[in-house]
Amino acid sequence: MKAIIFNGSLERRSESTSGRISQYFAEKLHQTGFSSEIFTLADSGIPLFDVTLTKTPLAVERMTQLFLEADIHFWLAPLYHGSIPGVMKNCLDWLEVTSGHYQPYLTDKTVGLVCWADGLHAMQGINTMDVVAKSLRAWPLPFSVPVIRPALFDHEDPTKISSLYADKFDKLISIATTKRIERI
């Protein structure tokens, strides 16, 4: 089984919030026997969505292949001015190139959602991703993780995810990989 971790942030540093969350998910998925790939939007070279192009850009072809091959998606995004980053939405808009496929877009893919904000509004990003996932014919999980960023990392070891959010991430991963909601 394959999973894709869609890092929708423009941060490139591995020690960034998005880098640490992406790495946490990759390690946990590996422990459960899933192969995973981190798709870092900042390094992808995805151009602005342009329906007038006669040839699909190579970066979009690669992204589309990764997204379609994955059984499970985890979308990670910071909250920027009340929503997900525009470049993340732009990337997802490129899935329009699959509209002619037998199963277009992300038909029947499972999607886990994580959004972080410095305040209490990360759920707005979750709501946006939920609508986009459903529009792409995917199945967002009934459990998502809105993160209050100041509580994300352990206070004694700021390189580690706090136990509060590690438990929530683990639950999201468990639901995605087993299709069961259980107490953890």
PDB file of C-alpha atoms in Angstrom:
ATOM      1  CA  MET A   1       0.000   0.000   0.000  1.00  0.00           C
ATOM      2  CA  LYS A   2       1.193   3.485  -0.846  1.00  0.00           C
ATOM      3  CA  ALA A   3       0.636   6.776   0.904  1.00  0.00           C
ATOM      4  CA  ILE A   4       1.435  10.280  -0.200  1.00  0.00           C
ATOM      5  CA  ILE A   5       2.158  13.042   2.271  1.00  0.00           C
ATOM      6  CA  PHE A   6       1.230  16.275   0.515  1.00  0.00           C
ATOM      7  CA  ASN A   7       3.222  19.054   2.179  1.00  0.00           C
ATOM      8  CA  GLY A   8       1.238  22.081   1.013  1.00  0.00           C
ATOM      9  CA  SER A   9       3.551  24.597   2.644  1.00  0.00           C
ATOM     10  CA  LEU A  10       6.188  26.665   0.913  1.00  0.00           C
ATOM     11  CA  GLU A  11       8.743  25.842   3.609  1.00  0.00           C
ATOM     12  CA  ARG A  12      11.684  23.785   2.381  1.00  0.00           C
ATOM     13  CA  ARG A  13      13.614  23.295   5.608  1.00  0.00           C
ATOM     14  CA  SER A  14      13.369  19.828   7.182  1.00  0.00           C
ATOM     15  CA  GLU A  15      13.229  21.455  10.635  1.00  0.00           C
ATOM     16  CA  SER A  16      10.242  23.614   9.638  1.00  0.00           C
ATOM     17  CA  THR A  17       6.772  22.849  10.996  1.00  0.00           C
ATOM     18  CA  SER A  18       5.692  21.236   7.729  1.00  0.00           C
ATOM     19  CA  GLY A  19       8.973  19.329   7.463  1.00  0.00           C
ATOM     20  CA  ARG A  20       8.675  17.899  10.967  1.00  0.00           C
ATOM     21  CA  ILE A  21       5.032  16.900  10.539  1.00  0.00           C
ATOM     22  CA  SER A  22       5.786  15.328   7.142  1.00  0.00           C
ATOM     23  CA  GLN A  23       8.680  13.359   8.604  1.00  0.00           C
ATOM     24  CA  TYR A  24       6.563  12.230  11.575  1.00  0.00           C
ATOM     25  CA  PHE A  25       3.912  10.865   9.185  1.00  0.00           C
ATOM     26  CA  ALA A  26       6.532   9.169   6.984  1.00  0.00           C
ATOM     27  CA  GLU A  27       8.113   7.410   9.968  1.00  0.00           C
ATOM     28  CA  LYS A  28       4.766   6.261  11.391  1.00  0.00           C
ATOM     29  CA  LEU A  29       3.565   5.010   8.015  1.00  0.00           C
ATOM     30  CA  HIS A  30       6.810   3.075   7.571  1.00  0.00           C
ATOM     31  CA  GLN A  31       6.210   1.445  10.982  1.00  0.00           C
ATOM     32  CA  THR A  32       2.760   0.298   9.817  1.00  0.00           C
ATOM     33  CA  GLY A  33       4.191  -1.237   6.645  1.00  0.00           C
ATOM     34  CA  PHE A  34       3.099   1.472   4.207  1.00  0.00           C
ATOM     35  CA  SER A  35       5.453   2.950   1.680  1.00  0.00           C
ATOM     36  CA  SER A  36       5.156   6.706   1.576  1.00  0.00           C
ATOM     37  CA  GLU A  37       6.440   9.630  -0.374  1.00  0.00           C
ATOM     38  CA  ILE A  38       6.541  13.222   0.771  1.00  0.00           C
ATOM     39  CA  PHE A  39       5.412  15.546  -2.006  1.00  0.00           C
ATOM     40  CA  THR A  40       6.845  18.920  -1.041  1.00  0.00           C
ATOM     41  CA  LEU A  41       5.021  21.610  -2.958  1.00  0.00           C
ATOM     42  CA  ALA A  42       7.889  24.090  -2.587  1.00  0.00           C
ATOM     43  CA  ASP A  43      10.187  21.749  -4.536  1.00  0.00           C
ATOM     44  CA  SER A  44       7.657  20.512  -7.090  1.00  0.00           C
ATOM     45  CA  GLY A  45       7.915  23.131  -9.832  1.00  0.00           C
ATOM     46  CA  ILE A  46       4.132  23.127 -10.324  1.00  0.00           C
ATOM     47  CA  PRO A  47       3.262  26.142 -12.526  1.00  0.00           C
ATOM     48  CA  LEU A  48       0.150  28.281 -12.325  1.00  0.00           C
ATOM     49  CA  PHE A  49      -2.903  26.351 -13.512  1.00  0.00           C
ATOM     50  CA  ASP A  50      -3.484  27.130 -17.185  1.00  0.00           C
ATOM     51  CA  VAL A  51      -6.220  25.306 -19.105  1.00  0.00           C
ATOM     52  CA  THR A  52      -5.049  26.825 -22.393  1.00  0.00           C
ATOM     53  CA  LEU A  53      -1.798  24.840 -22.490  1.00  0.00           C
ATOM     54  CA  THR A  54      -1.682  22.191 -25.198  1.00  0.00           C
ATOM     55  CA  LYS A  55       0.838  20.035 -23.313  1.00  0.00           C
ATOM     56  CA  THR A  56       0.742  19.119 -19.643  1.00  0.00           C
ATOM     57  CA  PRO A  57       3.891  20.353 -17.839  1.00  0.00           C
ATOM     58  CA  LEU A  58       6.288  17.568 -16.751  1.00  0.00           C
ATOM     59  CA  ALA A  59       6.023  18.578 -13.058  1.00  0.00           C
ATOM     60  CA  VAL A  60       2.242  18.209 -13.278  1.00  0.00           C
ATOM     61  CA  GLU A  61       2.541  14.787 -14.936  1.00  0.00           C
ATOM     62  CA  ARG A  62       4.815  13.621 -12.109  1.00  0.00           C
ATOM     63  CA  MET A  63       2.507  15.051  -9.435  1.00  0.00           C
ATOM     64  CA  THR A  64      -0.577  13.499 -11.038  1.00  0.00           C
ATOM     65  CA  GLN A  65       1.084  10.095 -11.228  1.00  0.00           C
ATOM     66  CA  LEU A  66       2.086  10.235  -7.543  1.00  0.00           C
ATOM     67  CA  PHE A  67      -1.374  11.351  -6.446  1.00  0.00           C
ATOM     68  CA  LEU A  68      -3.163   8.679  -8.490  1.00  0.00           C
ATOM     69  CA  GLU A  69      -0.842   5.830  -7.443  1.00  0.00           C
ATOM     70  CA  ALA A  70      -1.259   6.535  -3.723  1.00  0.00           C
ATOM     71  CA  ASP A  71      -3.940   4.602  -1.867  1.00  0.00           C
ATOM     72  CA  ILE A  72      -3.988   7.095   0.988  1.00  0.00           C
ATOM     73  CA  HIS A  73      -3.324  10.836   1.023  1.00  0.00           C
ATOM     74  CA  PHE A  74      -2.360  13.037   3.944  1.00  0.00           C
ATOM     75  CA  TRP A  75      -2.713  16.720   3.160  1.00  0.00           C
ATOM     76  CA  LEU A  76      -0.750  19.048   5.443  1.00  0.00           C
ATOM     77  CA  ALA A  77      -1.179  22.817   5.280  1.00  0.00           C
ATOM     78  CA  PRO A  78      -0.542  25.966   7.269  1.00  0.00           C
ATOM     79  CA  LEU A  79      -3.403  28.408   7.597  1.00  0.00           C
ATOM     80  CA  TYR A  80      -2.652  31.546   5.568  1.00  0.00           C
ATOM     81  CA  HIS A  81      -5.126  34.400   5.965  1.00  0.00           C
ATOM     82  CA  GLY A  82      -8.069  32.128   6.684  1.00  0.00           C
ATOM     83  CA  SER A  83      -7.383  29.310   4.207  1.00  0.00           C
ATOM     84  CA  ILE A  84      -4.811  26.933   2.775  1.00  0.00           C
ATOM     85  CA  PRO A  85      -1.981  28.416   0.709  1.00  0.00           C
ATOM     86  CA  GLY A  86      -3.109  29.412  -2.765  1.00  0.00           C
ATOM     87  CA  VAL A  87      -0.264  27.402  -4.307  1.00  0.00           C
ATOM     88  CA  MET A  88      -1.642  24.266  -2.661  1.00  0.00           C
ATOM     89  CA  LYS A  89      -5.054  24.853  -4.209  1.00  0.00           C
ATOM     90  CA  ASN A  90      -3.356  25.627  -7.534  1.00  0.00           C
ATOM     91  CA  CYS A  91      -1.569  22.274  -7.364  1.00  0.00           C
ATOM     92  CA  LEU A  92      -4.826  20.434  -6.680  1.00  0.00           C
ATOM     93  CA  ASP A  93      -6.504  22.332  -9.530  1.00  0.00           C
ATOM     94  CA  TRP A  94      -4.047  20.670 -11.927  1.00  0.00           C
ATOM     95  CA  LEU A  95      -5.804  17.353 -11.255  1.00  0.00           C
ATOM     96  CA  GLU A  96      -8.197  18.632 -13.898  1.00  0.00           C
ATOM     97  CA  VAL A  97      -5.835  16.966 -16.393  1.00  0.00           C
ATOM     98  CA  THR A  98      -7.339  13.641 -15.257  1.00  0.00           C
ATOM     99  CA  SER A  99     -10.913  14.672 -16.102  1.00  0.00           C
ATOM    100  CA  GLY A 100     -10.987  12.321 -19.092  1.00  0.00           C
ATOM    101  CA  HIS A 101      -9.815   9.269 -17.136  1.00  0.00           C
ATOM    102  CA  TYR A 102     -12.181   6.387 -16.419  1.00  0.00           C
ATOM    103  CA  GLN A 103     -11.869   7.345 -12.734  1.00  0.00           C
ATOM    104  CA  PRO A 104     -10.993  11.059 -12.826  1.00  0.00           C
ATOM    105  CA  TYR A 105      -9.472  13.263 -10.163  1.00  0.00           C
ATOM    106  CA  LEU A 106      -8.965  11.407  -6.870  1.00  0.00           C
ATOM    107  CA  THR A 107     -11.957   9.076  -7.166  1.00  0.00           C
ATOM    108  CA  ASP A 108     -12.288   6.926  -4.033  1.00  0.00           C
ATOM    109  CA  LYS A 109      -8.941   7.982  -2.515  1.00  0.00           C
ATOM    110  CA  THR A 110      -8.849   8.317   1.274  1.00  0.00           C
ATOM    111  CA  VAL A 111      -7.595  11.707   2.502  1.00  0.00           C
ATOM    112  CA  GLY A 112      -6.449  12.637   6.016  1.00  0.00           C
ATOM    113  CA  LEU A 113      -6.312  16.361   6.757  1.00  0.00           C
ATOM    114  CA  VAL A 114      -3.976  18.386   8.998  1.00  0.00           C
ATOM    115  CA  CYS A 115      -3.810  22.176   9.256  1.00  0.00           C
ATOM    116  CA  TRP A 116      -1.906  24.366  11.707  1.00  0.00           C
ATOM    117  CA  ALA A 117      -2.254  27.962  12.789  1.00  0.00           C
ATOM    118  CA  ASP A 118      -0.731  30.151  15.473  1.00  0.00           C
ATOM    119  CA  GLY A 119      -4.223  30.720  16.873  1.00  0.00           C
ATOM    120  CA  LEU A 120      -7.435  28.764  17.050  1.00  0.00           C
ATOM    121  CA  HIS A 121      -8.562  28.922  13.424  1.00  0.00           C
ATOM    122  CA  ALA A 122      -6.853  25.901  11.828  1.00  0.00           C
ATOM    123  CA  MET A 123     -10.264  24.296  11.329  1.00  0.00           C
ATOM    124  CA  GLN A 124     -10.880  26.796   8.528  1.00  0.00           C
ATOM    125  CA  GLY A 125      -8.056  25.196   6.549  1.00  0.00           C
ATOM    126  CA  ILE A 126      -9.431  21.724   7.299  1.00  0.00           C
ATOM    127  CA  ASN A 127     -12.844  22.836   6.003  1.00  0.00           C
ATOM    128  CA  THR A 128     -11.283  24.145   2.788  1.00  0.00           C
ATOM    129  CA  MET A 129      -9.324  20.946   2.185  1.00  0.00           C
ATOM    130  CA  ASP A 130     -12.429  18.873   2.969  1.00  0.00           C
ATOM    131  CA  VAL A 131     -14.445  20.694   0.296  1.00  0.00           C
ATOM    132  CA  VAL A 132     -11.639  20.383  -2.256  1.00  0.00           C
ATOM    133  CA  ALA A 133     -11.140  16.658  -1.518  1.00  0.00           C
ATOM    134  CA  LYS A 134     -14.864  15.979  -1.926  1.00  0.00           C
ATOM    135  CA  SER A 135     -14.918  18.005  -5.160  1.00  0.00           C
ATOM    136  CA  LEU A 136     -12.126  15.750  -6.420  1.00  0.00           C
ATOM    137  CA  ARG A 137     -14.292  12.685  -5.554  1.00  0.00           C
ATOM    138  CA  ALA A 138     -12.084  11.631  -2.647  1.00  0.00           C
ATOM    139  CA  TRP A 139     -13.173  10.515   0.821  1.00  0.00           C
ATOM    140  CA  PRO A 140     -11.896  12.809   3.583  1.00  0.00           C
ATOM    141  CA  LEU A 141     -11.609  10.923   6.845  1.00  0.00           C
ATOM    142  CA  PRO A 142     -14.177  11.713   9.551  1.00  0.00           C
ATOM    143  CA  PHE A 143     -11.296  12.658  11.864  1.00  0.00           C
ATOM    144  CA  SER A 144      -8.892  15.505  11.086  1.00  0.00           C
ATOM    145  CA  VAL A 145      -6.265  17.373  13.078  1.00  0.00           C
ATOM    146  CA  PRO A 146      -6.500  21.151  13.416  1.00  0.00           C
ATOM    147  CA  VAL A 147      -3.299  22.175  15.206  1.00  0.00           C
ATOM    148  CA  ILE A 148      -2.635  25.101  17.521  1.00  0.00           C
ATOM    149  CA  ARG A 149       0.995  25.586  16.520  1.00  0.00           C
ATOM    150  CA  PRO A 150       2.368  26.792  19.885  1.00  0.00           C
ATOM    151  CA  ALA A 151       1.272  23.420  21.387  1.00  0.00           C
ATOM    152  CA  LEU A 152       2.591  21.289  18.499  1.00  0.00           C
ATOM    153  CA  PHE A 153       6.104  20.682  19.797  1.00  0.00           C
ATOM    154  CA  ASP A 154       7.244  19.243  23.110  1.00  0.00           C
ATOM    155  CA  HIS A 155       8.251  22.029  25.504  1.00  0.00           C
ATOM    156  CA  GLU A 156      11.275  20.104  26.826  1.00  0.00           C
ATOM    157  CA  ASP A 157      12.444  18.893  23.417  1.00  0.00           C
ATOM    158  CA  PRO A 158      11.204  21.282  20.711  1.00  0.00           C
ATOM    159  CA  THR A 159      12.481  18.939  17.973  1.00  0.00           C
ATOM    160  CA  LYS A 160       9.720  16.443  18.863  1.00  0.00           C
ATOM    161  CA  ILE A 161       5.974  16.527  18.310  1.00  0.00           C
ATOM    162  CA  SER A 162       4.149  16.962  21.641  1.00  0.00           C
ATOM    163  CA  SER A 163       2.363  13.916  23.065  1.00  0.00           C
ATOM    164  CA  LEU A 164      -0.980  15.709  22.563  1.00  0.00           C
ATOM    165  CA  TYR A 165      -0.471  15.984  18.806  1.00  0.00           C
ATOM    166  CA  ALA A 166       1.443  12.713  18.428  1.00  0.00           C
ATOM    167  CA  ASP A 167      -1.653  10.948  19.777  1.00  0.00           C
ATOM    168  CA  LYS A 168      -3.903  12.815  17.327  1.00  0.00           C
ATOM    169  CA  PHE A 169      -1.602  12.160  14.349  1.00  0.00           C
ATOM    170  CA  ASP A 170      -1.356   8.487  15.324  1.00  0.00           C
ATOM    171  CA  LYS A 171      -5.145   8.235  15.461  1.00  0.00           C
ATOM    172  CA  LEU A 172      -5.453   9.840  12.011  1.00  0.00           C
ATOM    173  CA  ILE A 173      -2.862   7.435  10.587  1.00  0.00           C
ATOM    174  CA  SER A 174      -4.572   4.468  12.255  1.00  0.00           C
ATOM    175  CA  ILE A 175      -7.981   5.389  10.831  1.00  0.00           C
ATOM    176  CA  ALA A 176      -6.495   5.921   7.360  1.00  0.00           C
ATOM    177  CA  THR A 177      -4.552   2.659   7.301  1.00  0.00           C
ATOM    178  CA  THR A 178      -7.161   0.398   8.912  1.00  0.00           C
ATOM    179  CA  LYS A 179     -10.435   2.135   7.898  1.00  0.00           C
ATOM    180  CA  ARG A 180     -11.543   1.660  11.532  1.00  0.00           C
ATOM    181  CA  ILE A 181     -12.130   4.205  14.249  1.00  0.00           C
ATOM    182  CA  GLU A 182     -10.871   2.849  17.554  1.00  0.00           C
ATOM    183  CA  ARG A 183      -9.657   4.193  20.837  1.00  0.00           C
ATOM    184  CA  ILE A 184      -5.909   4.544  20.900  1.00  0.00           C
TER     185      ILE A 184
END
